[in-house]
Short mmCIF file of C-alpha atoms and ligand atoms in Angstrom, two decimals:
data_model
loop_
_atom_site.label_atom_id
_atom_site.label_comp_id
_atom_site.label_asym_id
_atom_site.label_seq_id
_atom_site.Cartn_x
_atom_site.Cartn_y
_atom_site.Cartn_z
CA MET A 1 -183.88 -7.29 164.73
CA LYS A 2 -184.68 -8.92 168.06
CA LYS A 3 -181.89 -8.89 170.64
CA ILE A 4 -181.75 -11.65 173.27
CA LYS A 5 -179.22 -11.89 176.08
CA ILE A 6 -177.67 -15.35 176.40
CA ASP A 7 -177.93 -14.97 180.17
CA ASP A 8 -181.69 -14.57 179.80
CA ILE A 9 -181.85 -17.82 177.84
CA ARG A 10 -179.88 -19.56 180.62
CA SER A 11 -182.34 -18.24 183.22
CA VAL A 12 -185.41 -19.19 181.19
CA VAL A 13 -184.16 -22.77 180.70
CA LYS A 14 -183.59 -23.08 184.46
CA GLU A 15 -186.98 -21.57 185.20
CA ALA A 16 -188.72 -23.93 182.75
CA TYR A 17 -187.03 -26.90 184.38
CA GLU A 18 -188.15 -25.88 187.88
CA LYS A 19 -191.71 -25.13 186.79
CA VAL A 20 -192.25 -28.27 184.72
CA LYS A 21 -190.32 -30.76 186.90
CA THR A 22 -193.22 -31.41 189.27
CA MET A 23 -195.90 -31.45 186.59
CA GLN A 24 -198.15 -34.51 186.75
CA GLY A 25 -199.92 -36.39 184.01
CA GLY A 26 -199.21 -38.79 181.19
CA LYS A 27 -198.02 -42.38 181.06
CA ASN A 28 -194.96 -44.09 179.61
CA ALA A 29 -195.55 -45.73 176.24
CA ASN A 30 -196.57 -49.29 176.97
CA TYR A 31 -196.92 -50.85 173.54
CA ILE A 32 -193.19 -51.55 173.56
CA PRO A 33 -192.18 -53.35 176.81
CA PHE A 34 -188.76 -51.62 177.05
CA LEU A 35 -190.35 -48.16 177.15
CA ALA A 36 -192.89 -49.06 179.83
CA LYS A 37 -190.19 -49.60 182.45
CA ILE A 38 -188.13 -46.40 182.04
CA ASP A 39 -188.11 -44.21 185.19
CA PRO A 40 -191.04 -41.78 184.64
CA GLN A 41 -189.37 -39.12 186.82
CA LEU A 42 -186.50 -38.52 184.38
CA PHE A 43 -186.60 -35.04 182.89
CA GLY A 44 -184.08 -32.92 181.02
CA ILE A 45 -183.93 -29.83 178.82
CA ALA A 46 -181.07 -28.90 176.47
CA LEU A 47 -180.86 -25.82 174.26
CA CYS A 48 -178.02 -25.47 171.75
CA LEU A 49 -177.01 -22.09 170.36
CA PRO A 50 -175.26 -21.46 167.02
CA THR A 51 -172.14 -20.58 169.08
CA GLY A 52 -171.99 -24.25 170.11
CA GLU A 53 -172.95 -23.53 173.72
CA VAL A 54 -175.43 -26.05 175.11
CA ILE A 55 -177.55 -24.80 178.01
CA GLU A 56 -178.73 -27.74 180.09
CA ALA A 57 -181.01 -28.56 183.00
CA GLY A 58 -181.81 -31.95 184.53
CA ASP A 59 -181.21 -35.37 182.95
CA THR A 60 -179.67 -34.19 179.68
CA ASN A 61 -177.12 -36.99 179.48
CA TYR A 62 -179.55 -39.84 180.10
CA VAL A 63 -179.64 -42.16 177.06
CA PHE A 64 -183.23 -42.91 175.98
CA GLY A 65 -184.92 -44.39 172.90
CA ILE A 66 -184.94 -41.88 170.07
CA GLU A 67 -187.98 -43.53 168.42
CA SER A 68 -189.78 -41.30 165.92
CA VAL A 69 -187.35 -38.41 166.31
CA SER A 70 -185.01 -40.65 164.25
CA LYS A 71 -187.29 -39.93 161.27
CA VAL A 72 -185.87 -36.40 161.18
CA TYR A 73 -182.33 -37.75 160.89
CA THR A 74 -183.08 -40.18 158.06
CA ALA A 75 -185.13 -37.54 156.25
CA VAL A 76 -182.02 -35.34 156.33
CA LEU A 77 -179.94 -38.24 155.01
CA VAL A 78 -182.17 -38.91 151.99
CA LEU A 79 -182.45 -35.17 151.34
CA ARG A 80 -178.64 -35.10 151.27
CA GLN A 81 -178.43 -38.15 149.01
CA TYR A 82 -181.25 -37.31 146.57
CA GLY A 83 -182.04 -33.59 146.89
CA ALA A 84 -185.29 -31.87 147.79
CA ASP A 85 -187.21 -32.45 144.52
CA GLU A 86 -186.72 -36.19 144.42
CA ILE A 87 -187.84 -36.59 148.04
CA LEU A 88 -190.99 -34.62 147.22
CA ASN A 89 -191.67 -36.88 144.22
CA LYS A 90 -190.81 -40.21 145.79
CA ILE A 91 -192.16 -39.71 149.32
CA GLY A 92 -193.98 -36.36 149.65
CA ALA A 93 -194.14 -33.48 152.12
CA ASP A 94 -197.77 -33.47 153.23
CA ALA A 95 -199.37 -33.94 156.61
CA THR A 96 -201.54 -37.03 156.88
CA GLY A 97 -203.81 -35.70 159.64
CA LEU A 98 -203.74 -39.25 160.99
CA PRO A 99 -201.73 -41.16 163.64
CA PHE A 100 -198.04 -41.92 163.02
CA ASN A 101 -198.60 -45.57 162.12
CA SER A 102 -201.73 -45.12 160.04
CA ILE A 103 -202.45 -47.63 157.30
CA MET A 104 -205.52 -45.63 156.34
CA ALA A 105 -203.22 -42.74 155.35
CA ILE A 106 -201.49 -45.00 152.80
CA LEU A 107 -204.79 -46.22 151.40
CA LEU A 108 -206.14 -42.69 151.11
CA GLU A 109 -203.02 -41.32 149.45
CA LYS A 110 -201.54 -44.27 147.65
CA ASP A 111 -199.71 -42.14 145.13
CA HIS A 112 -197.09 -41.35 147.79
CA PRO A 113 -196.45 -42.09 151.50
CA SER A 114 -197.11 -38.40 152.44
CA THR A 115 -193.95 -37.44 154.35
CA PRO A 116 -190.74 -39.05 155.67
CA LEU A 117 -191.86 -38.11 159.18
CA VAL A 118 -194.65 -40.71 159.52
CA ASN A 119 -193.96 -44.45 159.67
CA ALA A 120 -194.85 -45.09 156.02
CA GLY A 121 -192.64 -42.31 154.67
CA ALA A 122 -189.85 -43.19 157.09
CA ILE A 123 -189.79 -46.83 155.94
CA SER A 124 -189.85 -45.57 152.36
CA ALA A 125 -186.96 -43.21 153.19
CA ASP A 126 -184.97 -46.10 154.67
CA SER A 127 -185.56 -48.04 151.47
CA MET A 128 -184.02 -45.13 149.52
CA VAL A 129 -180.84 -44.86 151.60
CA LYS A 130 -177.75 -45.54 149.51
CA PRO A 131 -175.92 -47.88 148.93
CA LEU A 132 -179.02 -49.72 147.70
CA GLY A 133 -179.19 -53.46 148.32
CA ASP A 134 -176.54 -53.37 151.05
CA SER A 135 -178.03 -53.55 154.53
CA ASN A 136 -174.71 -52.95 156.35
CA GLY A 137 -173.75 -50.11 154.06
CA LYS A 138 -177.16 -48.48 154.49
CA TRP A 139 -177.01 -48.83 158.27
CA GLY A 140 -173.51 -47.30 158.23
CA ALA A 141 -174.86 -44.29 156.30
CA ILE A 142 -177.81 -43.90 158.71
CA ALA A 143 -175.62 -44.11 161.82
CA ASP A 144 -172.91 -41.81 160.39
CA ASN A 145 -175.52 -39.21 159.50
CA MET A 146 -176.86 -39.36 163.07
CA THR A 147 -173.34 -38.82 164.41
CA ALA A 148 -172.76 -35.89 162.07
CA LEU A 149 -176.00 -34.15 163.04
CA SER A 150 -175.59 -34.72 166.79
CA GLY A 151 -171.83 -34.26 166.90
CA SER A 152 -171.27 -37.57 168.73
CA THR A 153 -172.15 -41.23 168.30
CA LEU A 154 -175.60 -42.61 169.10
CA VAL A 155 -175.66 -46.19 170.38
CA LEU A 156 -178.11 -48.95 169.54
CA LEU A 157 -180.20 -49.99 172.56
CA ASP A 158 -180.19 -53.70 171.92
CA GLU A 159 -183.02 -54.51 174.30
CA LEU A 160 -185.22 -51.85 172.70
CA TYR A 161 -184.37 -53.15 169.21
CA LYS A 162 -185.41 -56.67 170.24
CA SER A 163 -188.56 -55.33 171.89
CA GLU A 164 -189.48 -53.30 168.77
CA THR A 165 -188.73 -56.15 166.40
CA ALA A 166 -190.89 -58.55 168.36
CA THR A 167 -193.89 -56.20 168.27
CA ASN A 168 -193.72 -54.32 164.94
CA PHE A 169 -196.61 -56.14 163.22
CA ASN A 170 -198.33 -52.96 162.06
CA ASN A 171 -195.10 -51.65 160.54
CA ARG A 172 -194.62 -54.92 158.68
CA SER A 173 -198.00 -54.36 157.01
CA ILE A 174 -196.99 -50.81 156.14
CA ALA A 175 -193.75 -51.95 154.47
CA TRP A 176 -195.52 -54.49 152.28
CA LEU A 177 -198.47 -52.23 151.46
CA LEU A 178 -195.98 -49.60 150.30
CA LYS A 179 -194.25 -52.24 148.20
CA ASN A 180 -197.62 -52.88 146.58
CA TYR A 181 -197.83 -49.19 145.63
CA GLY A 182 -194.26 -49.05 144.30
CA ARG A 183 -193.05 -46.84 147.14
CA ILE A 184 -190.38 -49.16 148.55
CA TYR A 185 -187.15 -48.70 146.64
CA ASP A 186 -185.21 -51.64 148.09
CA ASP A 187 -186.05 -54.87 149.87
CA PRO A 188 -189.16 -54.29 152.08
CA ASP A 189 -188.01 -56.44 155.01
CA MET A 190 -184.57 -54.83 154.98
CA SER A 191 -186.13 -51.36 154.88
CA LEU A 192 -188.41 -52.21 157.81
CA ASP A 193 -185.47 -53.58 159.81
CA LEU A 194 -183.48 -50.38 159.22
CA TYR A 195 -186.45 -48.33 160.37
CA THR A 196 -186.84 -50.48 163.50
CA ARG A 197 -183.13 -50.19 164.23
CA GLN A 198 -183.01 -46.42 163.80
CA CYS A 199 -185.96 -46.04 166.21
CA SER A 200 -184.01 -48.15 168.73
CA MET A 201 -181.01 -45.85 168.87
CA GLY A 202 -180.19 -44.34 172.23
CA VAL A 203 -179.85 -40.58 172.33
CA THR A 204 -179.53 -37.85 174.96
CA ALA A 205 -181.42 -34.57 175.11
CA LYS A 206 -178.09 -32.85 174.56
CA GLN A 207 -177.45 -34.78 171.33
CA LEU A 208 -180.96 -33.99 170.08
CA ALA A 209 -180.51 -30.28 170.84
CA ILE A 210 -177.24 -30.21 168.86
CA ALA A 211 -178.95 -31.91 165.90
CA GLY A 212 -181.80 -29.38 166.17
CA CYS A 213 -179.30 -26.54 166.14
CA THR A 214 -177.50 -28.03 163.11
CA ILE A 215 -180.84 -27.77 161.29
CA ALA A 216 -181.56 -24.28 162.69
CA ASN A 217 -178.04 -23.24 161.70
CA GLY A 218 -178.31 -24.05 157.97
CA GLY A 219 -176.70 -27.49 158.20
CA LEU A 220 -173.57 -26.34 160.04
CA ASN A 221 -173.07 -28.36 163.23
CA PRO A 222 -172.29 -25.63 165.81
CA VAL A 223 -170.20 -27.97 167.98
CA THR A 224 -168.07 -29.86 165.43
CA LYS A 225 -168.20 -27.00 162.88
CA GLU A 226 -168.88 -29.59 160.14
CA GLN A 227 -171.19 -28.49 157.31
CA VAL A 228 -173.40 -31.59 157.45
CA PHE A 229 -175.80 -30.64 154.67
CA LYS A 230 -176.36 -27.82 152.19
CA GLU A 231 -177.98 -24.70 153.63
CA GLU A 232 -180.80 -24.91 151.08
CA LEU A 233 -182.03 -28.16 152.70
CA SER A 234 -182.51 -26.52 156.08
CA PRO A 235 -185.94 -24.96 155.31
CA LYS A 236 -186.99 -28.22 153.66
CA ILE A 237 -186.40 -30.38 156.74
CA THR A 238 -187.80 -27.68 159.02
CA SER A 239 -190.96 -27.48 156.95
CA LEU A 240 -191.41 -31.26 157.20
CA ILE A 241 -191.03 -31.02 160.98
CA ALA A 242 -193.49 -28.11 161.14
CA THR A 243 -196.07 -29.94 159.04
CA VAL A 244 -196.24 -33.26 160.83
CA GLY A 245 -194.00 -33.27 163.93
CA PHE A 246 -196.90 -34.05 166.25
CA TYR A 247 -198.91 -36.05 163.69
CA GLU A 248 -202.64 -35.28 163.83
CA HIS A 249 -202.02 -32.68 166.56
CA THR A 250 -199.34 -30.72 164.76
CA GLY A 251 -201.61 -27.76 164.06
CA ASP A 252 -202.52 -27.42 167.73
CA TRP A 253 -198.85 -27.62 168.67
CA LEU A 254 -197.74 -24.96 166.17
CA TYR A 255 -200.66 -22.70 167.04
CA ASN A 256 -199.77 -22.86 170.72
CA SER A 257 -195.98 -22.96 170.58
CA GLY A 258 -194.79 -21.32 167.35
CA ILE A 259 -191.83 -23.72 167.03
CA PRO A 260 -191.52 -26.69 164.62
CA ALA A 261 -190.84 -29.80 166.71
CA LYS A 262 -190.81 -33.58 166.39
CA SER A 263 -191.82 -36.00 169.11
CA GLY A 264 -191.00 -39.64 169.83
CA VAL A 265 -192.68 -42.19 172.08
CA GLY A 266 -189.42 -42.56 174.01
CA GLY A 267 -190.34 -39.20 175.60
CA GLY A 268 -188.06 -36.96 173.53
CA VAL A 269 -189.05 -33.85 171.60
CA LEU A 270 -186.67 -31.97 169.28
CA GLY A 271 -187.46 -28.36 168.32
CA VAL A 272 -185.94 -26.10 165.67
CA MET A 273 -186.05 -22.31 165.89
CA PRO A 274 -184.47 -21.29 162.58
CA GLY A 275 -181.45 -19.04 163.01
CA ALA A 276 -181.79 -19.09 166.79
CA PHE A 277 -181.36 -22.50 168.42
CA GLY A 278 -182.13 -26.19 168.59
CA ILE A 279 -183.94 -27.35 171.70
CA ALA A 280 -184.75 -30.77 173.11
CA ALA A 281 -186.57 -31.99 176.16
CA PHE A 282 -187.05 -35.50 177.47
CA ALA A 283 -189.50 -37.01 179.96
CA PRO A 284 -191.09 -40.44 179.44
CA PRO A 285 -194.78 -39.89 180.40
CA LEU A 286 -196.82 -39.23 177.23
CA ASP A 287 -200.21 -37.64 176.70
CA GLU A 288 -203.04 -39.58 175.07
CA PHE A 289 -201.65 -38.75 171.60
CA GLY A 290 -198.18 -40.15 172.36
CA ASN A 291 -196.25 -36.92 173.01
CA SER A 292 -194.21 -36.20 176.15
CA VAL A 293 -196.22 -34.04 178.54
CA LYS A 294 -193.26 -32.36 180.21
CA ALA A 295 -191.17 -31.96 177.06
CA GLN A 296 -194.01 -30.13 175.33
CA ALA A 297 -194.60 -27.88 178.34
CA ALA A 298 -190.90 -27.04 178.72
CA ILE A 299 -190.31 -26.18 175.05
CA LYS A 300 -193.49 -24.12 174.87
CA TYR A 301 -192.55 -22.24 178.05
CA ILE A 302 -189.05 -21.38 176.82
CA THR A 303 -190.03 -20.19 173.34
CA GLN A 304 -192.90 -18.11 174.69
CA LYS A 305 -190.81 -16.60 177.47
CA LEU A 306 -188.15 -15.63 174.90
CA GLY A 307 -190.88 -14.16 172.66
CA LEU A 308 -189.91 -16.34 169.69
CA ASN A 309 -192.38 -17.66 167.13
CA ILE A 310 -191.66 -18.66 163.52
CA PHE A 311 -194.89 -16.97 162.43
CA ARG A 312 -194.05 -13.64 163.99
CA ASN A 313 -193.14 -10.52 162.02
CA ASN A 314 -189.63 -10.85 160.57
CA ASN A 315 -188.89 -7.14 161.20
CA ILE A 316 -187.43 -6.61 157.77
CA ASP A 317 -185.67 -3.34 157.27
CA PHE A 318 -186.65 -2.44 153.65
CA GLU A 319 -184.15 -0.44 151.67
CA MET A 320 -185.48 2.24 149.30
O1 LIG B 1 -192.95 -47.20 164.66
C1 LIG B 1 -193.04 -47.31 165.87
O2 LIG B 1 -193.98 -47.86 166.38
C2 LIG B 1 -191.98 -46.76 166.81
N1 LIG B 1 -190.80 -47.43 166.70
C3 LIG B 1 -191.82 -45.27 166.71
C4 LIG B 1 -192.99 -44.63 167.25
C5 LIG B 1 -192.92 -43.20 167.62
O3 LIG B 1 -192.04 -42.71 168.28
C6 LIG B 1 -194.11 -42.44 167.21
N2 LIG B 1 -194.06 -41.08 167.53
N3 LIG B 1 -194.31 -40.36 168.37
#
């Protein structure tokens, strides 16, 4: 069993913040006007422990666009509503090896949309959210699930929602192509709108870290003490994150960092270290693949410094 002092974690988070703060490189997402104008200097790291303590450095209470990290939340919601087997059958749990918004991925694998953590699977997941046929009811379920995972309410960034809606042409094609393949389980336009809205939610690094810890902690929110989902779903959602959290660069990320994590073009990254902590970092400038430069560096630094890696020896003490 590995022993880690909480004080060491506090020091490592601080150290990571100081080291990464001045790092250069990357550019804000510019395909959505709202994201292009966010202050590129913003940077925060939050790490939530199963005790409920959140260790923070920098801009951890700044509200930014959750974007693709919202896919993790809705995946949890449909896992809760339908169970692991039905999600595997209706959506899938495979990496696409292609960009997040790939239409090619749907054409290549038309028997299912691959995973709820790419655009196609996320729109499909939104179509599955119950109560079916009721846009307001579905949105209520999506927002409530976000609150439960993060332990506090996320707010819709209206300007971002308008910006996303005005530019989501590719996602419109995805919704209707999925309808063609029988993978949209409600109205396609409604499902797309729910997806666009969930991506436009405002979140803080602190809220993301708490959601990450709820997943790492077997579904028990360490701050509110609410059992948000069944423990058995925890490895399911973590495996989805591990498989496709950085899209076509997920393998590189896992190889280098050893922690399942999910990125969003708003500059946020949420990481899950099962049984240990949830971690989130936020900084708007993205690398050429759409992932926050500083958030990746900070999370990698912290997990490596703490010597944690999900692929490392579990140190099992066998009994004879
Ligand atoms: O679907 C889109 O274009 C966005 N609303 C979400 C994109 C995103 O964050 C992709 N991931 N890194």
